[in-house]
């Protein structure tokens, strides 16, 4: 499989209003033009966020499918290019948050012609300098600089990509540029004048610098009389960033994406992909991706603790009795596919998260405590009351009979299918409905492979990764995954 090179960029080369209008009209040729014009750059951007060629290809495919479905809502057709980056970022961040995503298969570097040994050496040295300088920035700053310099998006486009105001974006870019100048100056001092300062020499024993070392170096240069007085040549950001590698877009991805976007039999899959890009704001731009709030079990009110404690022993005995009847067990928690994911690596040299403006989980509200439930004062029935020495006689109502709480009802399993499209795998999601469920994958059809088992609490869900057969993939195919007890999911691939 051959990989092509991302060509030269420049906003003046793009015909956004015409392409946006043609996409609105459903012109297939327009979609081909959009791919040929933007796909190499979008793939490189997605790959920088995901660090995997399979995921980057899937993100690009979904980006273009969603764009074709939603372009009618874009209020500024002249901003088509920036709008595509916003959709691509949202899809990439969604994939990066998926614990079952593909990883570890980075794309090769796009070829940029035959270089002499001297040119290769100079480029390697310049790249080490660029990585060292960028390492001192935050992930959000690196991403903004990359989009502004290498992808040539202006502040208005970047504001739409990150979901902030133009003024906020201009402030972020200004800070990023100032911090890049400072970190580049520190890196040049470390590269060319490390012998003049023992502290710099100690900090820069390895090259390129790690992010932690790069940040320490910037702080040192700012406070050191020797280093702070050093003059260094100014290197423009575009020259610094120009030496960074470009991820090569797979040569066979074009046909795959265009087929997925236009095949009449995949209309349902396209609608599902388009839904992933929602919601959109009043300008027609996608609202940036935000990870879902971490679901927390409702904590009982302290006032209810006596009542809960009274039935705890009975409930535990019932649970133990139920667990002894289960023949196919698993770990008490969900398997790895269902565990919360940590943020994946992006295109930064250190692989740190992008630190964008919208990745922090939304806060969740704690459930209000329920009203207190009255409890009996004594487990034994009361005797007839004796006369009270007080002037007014009182009576006690009889204690209500104690009841044994019923054993937890077993739940049922609900499973939703998935569509791999052109990927190697997809995720079937199963959910426990009405009670706890112990589940296990029991079989697949048509060459699909999947496995897993575990126990889900009521309402809890987990993803099961399904892989397609390792053979040539032509046309639409389907298979099924059987999951005990009594659930099945249909999987489409190719």
XYZ file of C-alpha atoms in Angstrom:
494
model
C 0.000 0.000 0.000
C 1.461 3.305 -1.086
C 1.179 6.494 0.897
C 0.932 9.918 -0.670
C 2.432 13.219 0.391
C 0.455 16.111 1.733
C 0.894 18.867 -0.794
C 1.427 22.546 -0.253
C -1.125 24.428 1.791
C -2.479 27.930 1.653
C -5.940 29.351 2.211
C -5.858 31.113 -1.148
C -5.704 27.771 -2.966
C -9.063 26.616 -1.651
C -12.464 27.298 -3.183
C -14.565 26.942 -0.057
C -17.844 28.686 -1.070
C -18.151 26.755 -4.338
C -17.335 23.415 -2.694
C -19.737 24.069 0.172
C -22.511 24.876 -2.308
C -21.805 21.767 -4.360
C -21.809 19.605 -1.226
C -25.177 21.062 -0.237
C -26.510 20.016 -3.632
C -25.293 16.437 -3.056
C -22.695 16.596 -5.828
C -20.514 13.480 -5.649
C -17.775 15.185 -7.677
C -17.680 17.935 -5.055
C -17.012 15.340 -2.359
C -14.133 14.030 -4.469
C -12.742 17.569 -4.760
C -13.090 18.083 -1.016
C -11.155 14.873 -0.390
C -8.388 15.724 -2.834
C -8.049 19.255 -1.469
C -8.295 18.768 2.281
C -7.867 15.090 3.170
C -4.023 14.969 3.343
C -3.941 17.824 5.855
C -6.918 16.565 7.850
C -5.367 13.090 8.057
C -2.092 14.551 9.354
C -4.027 16.526 11.985
C -6.104 13.531 13.090
C -2.969 11.395 13.238
C -1.299 13.997 15.449
C -4.178 13.686 17.924
C -4.563 9.894 17.758
C -1.048 8.602 16.896
C -2.526 5.674 14.984
C -3.102 5.415 11.250
C -6.191 3.200 11.571
C -7.927 5.592 13.956
C -6.828 8.625 11.913
C -8.275 7.057 8.754
C -11.543 6.327 10.566
C -11.693 9.872 11.935
C -11.133 11.337 8.465
C -13.803 9.113 6.941
C -16.351 10.049 9.599
C -15.394 13.725 9.281
C -16.177 13.813 5.557
C -19.373 11.779 5.941
C -20.600 14.109 8.709
C -19.598 17.156 6.667
C -21.666 16.024 3.707
C -24.677 15.407 5.957
C -24.430 18.694 7.912
C -23.035 21.190 5.392
C -26.522 22.614 4.868
C -26.342 24.185 8.333
C -22.995 25.961 7.783
C -23.771 29.678 7.830
C -20.363 30.754 6.481
C -19.486 28.633 3.436
C -16.231 30.561 3.085
C -15.171 28.875 6.352
C -15.582 25.335 5.018
C -11.944 24.402 5.640
C -11.890 25.484 9.282
C -15.305 23.849 9.774
C -13.883 20.537 8.522
C -11.061 20.791 11.066
C -13.631 21.363 13.814
C -15.505 18.191 12.840
C -12.230 16.263 12.540
C -11.143 17.378 16.010
C -14.447 16.426 17.589
C -14.325 12.954 16.029
C -10.657 12.483 16.991
C -11.274 13.506 20.602
C -14.245 11.136 20.780
C -12.071 8.291 19.506
C -9.250 9.201 21.866
C -11.665 8.819 24.773
C -12.706 5.316 23.644
C -10.971 2.632 25.771
C -11.270 0.075 22.968
C -9.676 2.199 20.259
C -6.923 0.893 17.999
C -3.416 2.011 18.963
C 0.259 1.486 18.247
C 0.282 1.641 14.437
C 1.575 5.065 13.490
C 1.553 6.215 9.889
C 4.846 6.470 7.998
C 6.266 9.873 7.250
C 5.355 11.419 3.924
C 8.289 11.476 1.557
C 9.573 14.915 0.605
C 12.102 14.013 -2.073
C 15.588 12.611 -1.989
C 17.748 14.337 0.599
C 21.501 14.204 0.788
C 23.236 12.937 3.901
C 24.036 16.500 4.883
C 20.438 17.606 4.383
C 19.139 14.677 6.433
C 21.557 15.526 9.244
C 20.514 19.167 9.206
C 16.823 18.231 9.250
C 17.327 15.821 12.139
C 19.096 18.534 14.119
C 16.369 21.061 13.358
C 13.670 18.593 14.376
C 15.363 17.984 17.719
C 15.396 21.737 18.255
C 11.711 22.021 17.338
C 10.708 19.164 19.657
C 12.723 20.673 22.501
C 11.121 24.102 22.033
C 7.577 22.759 21.673
C 8.031 20.500 24.696
C 7.932 23.509 27.026
C 4.442 24.498 25.826
C 1.146 23.104 27.039
C -0.684 20.649 24.821
C -3.325 23.265 24.031
C -0.653 25.747 22.975
C 1.113 23.191 20.771
C -2.111 22.288 19.014
C -3.019 25.933 18.432
C 0.457 26.734 17.075
C 0.386 23.707 14.784
C -3.049 24.585 13.376
C -2.108 28.235 12.937
C 1.345 27.692 11.406
C 1.373 24.394 9.526
C -2.333 24.211 8.665
C -2.719 27.988 8.250
C -5.999 28.455 10.106
C -6.742 31.985 11.273
C -8.027 32.997 14.701
C -11.682 32.871 13.605
C -11.330 29.301 12.336
C -9.400 28.285 15.452
C -12.094 29.782 17.676
C -14.610 27.529 15.930
C -12.328 24.495 16.235
C -11.806 24.970 19.988
C -15.289 26.310 20.714
C -14.229 29.659 22.203
C -14.651 33.300 21.244
C -12.326 34.906 18.726
C -10.960 37.206 21.450
C -10.134 34.214 23.670
C -8.447 32.496 20.749
C -6.350 35.545 19.911
C -5.257 35.728 23.538
C -4.332 32.028 23.523
C -2.363 32.402 20.288
C -0.541 35.458 21.624
C 0.490 33.591 24.771
C 1.505 30.526 22.776
C 3.666 32.562 20.406
C 5.374 34.382 23.286
C 6.010 31.129 25.148
C 7.337 29.499 21.962
C 9.784 32.377 21.461
C 11.026 31.964 25.039
C 11.323 28.182 24.818
C 13.040 28.347 21.424
C 15.565 30.836 22.781
C 16.248 28.540 25.742
C 16.631 25.553 23.405
C 19.087 27.458 21.174
C 21.161 28.373 24.242
C 21.147 24.724 25.330
C 22.100 23.584 21.847
C 24.893 26.086 21.142
C 26.106 27.455 24.496
C 25.650 24.627 26.989
C 29.343 24.744 27.953
C 29.004 28.320 29.240
C 26.676 27.450 32.120
C 27.049 24.387 34.386
C 23.305 24.345 35.078
C 22.458 24.228 31.382
C 25.061 21.524 30.865
C 23.484 19.441 33.634
C 19.968 19.944 32.301
C 20.768 19.019 28.710
C 22.611 15.741 28.996
C 20.132 14.164 26.540
C 18.792 15.701 23.339
C 16.080 16.463 22.350
C 14.855 17.713 25.686
C 11.963 16.089 27.508
C 8.992 18.380 28.271
C 9.909 18.542 31.955
C 13.517 19.449 31.145
C 12.422 21.990 28.535
C 10.222 23.773 31.072
C 13.007 23.741 33.685
C 15.403 25.141 31.099
C 13.086 28.063 30.269
C 12.819 28.930 33.971
C 16.593 28.713 34.377
C 17.398 30.902 31.369
C 14.962 33.538 32.613
C 16.674 33.740 36.013
C 20.332 33.079 35.132
C 22.463 36.222 34.563
C 24.737 34.395 32.135
C 22.005 32.813 30.036
C 19.535 35.701 30.112
C 22.113 38.048 28.583
C 22.891 35.679 25.717
C 21.833 36.789 22.236
C 20.284 34.146 20.009
C 19.086 34.371 16.408
C 15.327 34.595 15.948
C 13.832 31.652 14.084
C 10.293 32.254 12.752
C 7.694 29.736 13.835
C 6.897 28.692 10.271
C 10.533 27.723 9.624
C 10.702 25.877 12.929
C 7.494 23.916 12.293
C 8.278 23.216 8.639
C 10.762 20.482 9.561
C 8.252 18.432 11.559
C 7.188 15.158 9.916
C 3.890 14.901 8.031
C 1.882 11.699 8.365
C 1.384 10.094 4.952
C -2.251 9.479 4.081
C -2.818 5.896 2.870
C -3.107 5.808 -0.902
C -6.097 3.433 -0.905
C -8.097 5.481 1.610
C -9.628 7.722 -1.056
C -11.729 4.991 -2.688
C -12.747 3.590 0.696
C -13.926 6.956 2.013
C -15.799 7.919 -1.154
C -17.497 4.514 -1.235
C -18.535 4.739 2.412
C -19.879 8.257 1.828
C -21.917 7.465 -1.283
C -22.941 3.779 -1.192
C -26.739 3.600 -0.982
C -26.593 0.488 1.217
C -24.683 2.402 3.892
C -27.226 5.170 4.385
C -28.023 3.966 7.898
C -24.354 3.922 8.871
C -23.928 7.444 7.494
C -26.825 8.712 9.583
C -25.225 7.178 12.677
C -21.875 8.800 11.845
C -23.543 12.166 11.255
C -25.233 11.919 14.653
C -21.845 11.549 16.335
C -20.875 15.029 15.134
C -23.910 16.651 16.765
C -24.834 19.021 18.309
C -24.040 22.098 16.198
C -24.257 25.737 17.274
C -26.267 28.502 15.653
C -23.491 29.143 13.103
C -23.548 25.507 12.068
C -20.229 24.647 13.753
C -19.950 21.462 15.842
C -19.985 21.957 19.585
C -16.588 20.625 20.800
C -16.494 17.117 22.202
C -16.814 16.795 25.952
C -16.332 13.496 27.774
C -19.505 12.316 29.483
C -19.763 12.935 33.238
C -18.438 10.179 35.419
C -21.463 8.310 36.685
C -21.463 8.032 40.482
C -23.708 5.796 42.518
C -26.035 7.778 44.744
C -24.719 7.858 48.268
C -27.353 7.195 50.950
C -28.264 9.979 53.302
C -26.668 9.680 56.705
C -30.201 9.724 58.158
C -31.006 6.498 56.300
C -28.013 4.533 57.522
C -29.868 2.761 60.413
C -32.539 1.415 58.068
C -29.990 0.285 55.490
C -27.836 -1.350 58.137
C -30.845 -3.248 59.500
C -31.281 -5.143 56.229
C -27.633 -5.352 55.190
C -27.009 -8.855 56.541
C -30.049 -10.287 54.783
C -29.107 -8.600 51.501
C -25.540 -9.926 51.678
C -26.793 -13.485 52.287
C -29.147 -13.166 49.304
C -26.335 -11.918 47.068
C -24.043 -14.788 48.095
C -26.786 -17.302 47.398
C -27.359 -15.781 43.969
C -23.650 -15.757 43.080
C -23.302 -19.457 43.925
C -25.782 -20.317 41.177
C -23.686 -18.626 38.460
C -21.690 -21.127 36.411
C -19.766 -18.678 34.213
C -18.146 -16.096 36.429
C -15.787 -13.206 35.832
C -14.038 -10.467 37.605
C -16.296 -8.385 39.788
C -15.713 -5.351 37.637
C -16.073 -4.788 33.929
C -13.305 -5.991 31.640
C -10.645 -3.749 30.181
C -12.819 -2.711 27.294
C -15.257 -1.131 29.652
C -12.871 0.583 32.018
C -12.650 4.354 31.953
C -9.984 5.464 29.518
C -7.201 7.871 30.122
C -6.660 10.524 27.530
C -4.560 9.236 24.678
C -1.471 10.742 23.125
C -1.534 13.510 20.594
C 0.922 14.874 18.118
C 3.089 16.539 20.714
C 6.671 15.281 21.068
C 6.033 13.970 24.551
C 2.763 12.336 23.724
C 0.983 14.373 26.359
C -2.702 15.098 25.949
C -3.598 18.087 23.861
C -5.011 19.863 26.864
C -7.674 21.510 24.693
C -10.254 23.891 25.996
C -12.985 21.285 26.198
C -11.584 17.993 27.416
C -12.281 18.260 31.133
C -15.175 16.112 32.372
C -18.336 17.953 33.205
C -19.180 18.090 36.934
C -22.001 15.904 38.132
C -24.565 16.854 40.715
C -24.902 14.645 43.713
C -28.369 13.210 44.240
C -30.338 14.831 47.023
C -30.853 12.775 50.132
C -34.207 11.111 50.487
C -36.518 11.955 53.346
C -35.834 9.936 56.510
C -37.706 6.655 56.908
C -39.084 5.922 60.408
C -37.704 2.819 62.091
C -39.077 0.665 64.917
C -37.766 1.374 68.374
C -37.524 -2.267 69.436
C -37.473 -5.630 67.631
C -39.752 -7.258 70.289
C -43.509 -6.679 70.583
C -44.447 -4.267 73.385
C -46.450 -5.354 76.423
C -49.614 -3.637 77.541
C -48.667 -0.205 78.776
C -48.854 0.448 82.487
C -50.361 3.548 83.931
C -48.200 6.548 83.630
C -47.482 8.696 86.692
C -48.013 11.745 84.516
C -51.324 13.547 84.487
C -52.082 12.642 80.852
C -52.000 8.934 79.938
C -50.224 7.969 76.672
C -50.506 4.974 74.394
C -47.937 3.327 72.083
C -48.890 2.147 68.660
C -47.861 -1.438 67.980
C -44.614 -1.929 66.070
C -45.072 -2.891 62.406
C -44.076 -6.444 61.547
C -40.524 -6.840 60.245
C -40.212 -8.055 56.701
C -37.249 -9.623 54.976
C -36.135 -7.570 51.950
C -36.491 -9.528 48.719
C -33.388 -10.838 47.001
C -32.144 -8.644 44.133
C -33.850 -9.506 40.868
C -31.528 -10.632 38.072
C -31.480 -8.296 35.104
C -31.539 -8.807 31.374
C -28.899 -7.921 28.817
C -29.311 -5.362 26.056
C -26.779 -5.232 23.197
C -26.281 -2.660 20.426
C -24.540 -3.539 17.167
C -21.740 -1.648 15.458
C -20.392 -0.887 11.980
C -16.659 -1.206 11.276
C -16.934 0.439 7.880
C -13.263 0.412 6.834
C -11.756 -0.194 10.254
C -10.340 -3.448 11.572
C -12.721 -3.560 14.526
C -15.649 -1.896 16.233
C -17.270 -2.004 19.661
C -20.538 -3.670 20.601
C -22.002 -2.118 23.738
C -23.940 -4.223 26.232
C -26.033 -2.894 29.118
C -27.583 -4.515 32.181
C -31.299 -3.708 32.295
C -33.469 -4.115 35.402
C -30.766 -5.672 37.585
C -27.258 -7.080 37.753
C -26.144 -9.447 34.986
C -23.202 -11.828 34.680
C -22.352 -11.937 30.965
C -20.108 -13.856 28.603
C -19.452 -13.831 24.848
C -20.559 -17.245 23.618
C -19.972 -17.126 19.871
C -19.660 -15.228 16.581
C -20.505 -15.796 12.920
C -18.957 -15.054 9.511
C -15.379 -15.053 10.755
C -15.803 -12.303 13.345
C -13.862 -12.656 16.595
C -14.767 -11.381 20.057
C -14.350 -12.456 23.649
C -15.000 -11.272 27.168
C -16.991 -11.840 30.321
C -17.803 -10.068 33.546
C -20.567 -8.749 35.756
C -22.543 -5.559 35.263
C -24.557 -3.714 37.859
C -28.015 -2.449 36.983
C -27.717 0.213 34.289
C -23.986 -0.342 33.828
C -22.626 -0.924 30.336
C -19.392 -2.191 28.809
C -17.901 -2.381 25.339
C -16.902 -5.621 23.627
C -14.369 -5.266 20.803
C -15.244 -7.212 17.662
C -12.584 -7.801 14.985
C -13.245 -8.686 11.363
C -11.615 -11.577 9.458
C -8.075 -10.961 8.270
C -8.782 -11.125 4.554
C -9.647 -8.864 1.641
C -12.660 -6.745 2.432
C -14.962 -5.914 -0.469
C -18.613 -4.939 -0.321
C -20.820 -4.842 2.728
C -20.770 -7.873 5.032
C -22.483 -8.670 8.307
C -22.066 -11.108 11.174
C -23.365 -11.553 14.674
C -21.971 -11.740 18.199
C -23.851 -13.881 20.728
C -23.663 -12.847 24.371
C -25.096 -14.814 27.292
C -27.672 -14.440 28.725
C -29.907 -14.051 25.698
C -28.378 -11.143 23.793
C -27.028 -10.777 20.282
C -25.639 -7.915 18.220
C -25.267 -7.460 14.488
C -21.920 -6.237 13.182
C -21.364 -4.745 9.725
C -17.943 -4.579 8.127
C -16.134 -3.917 4.818
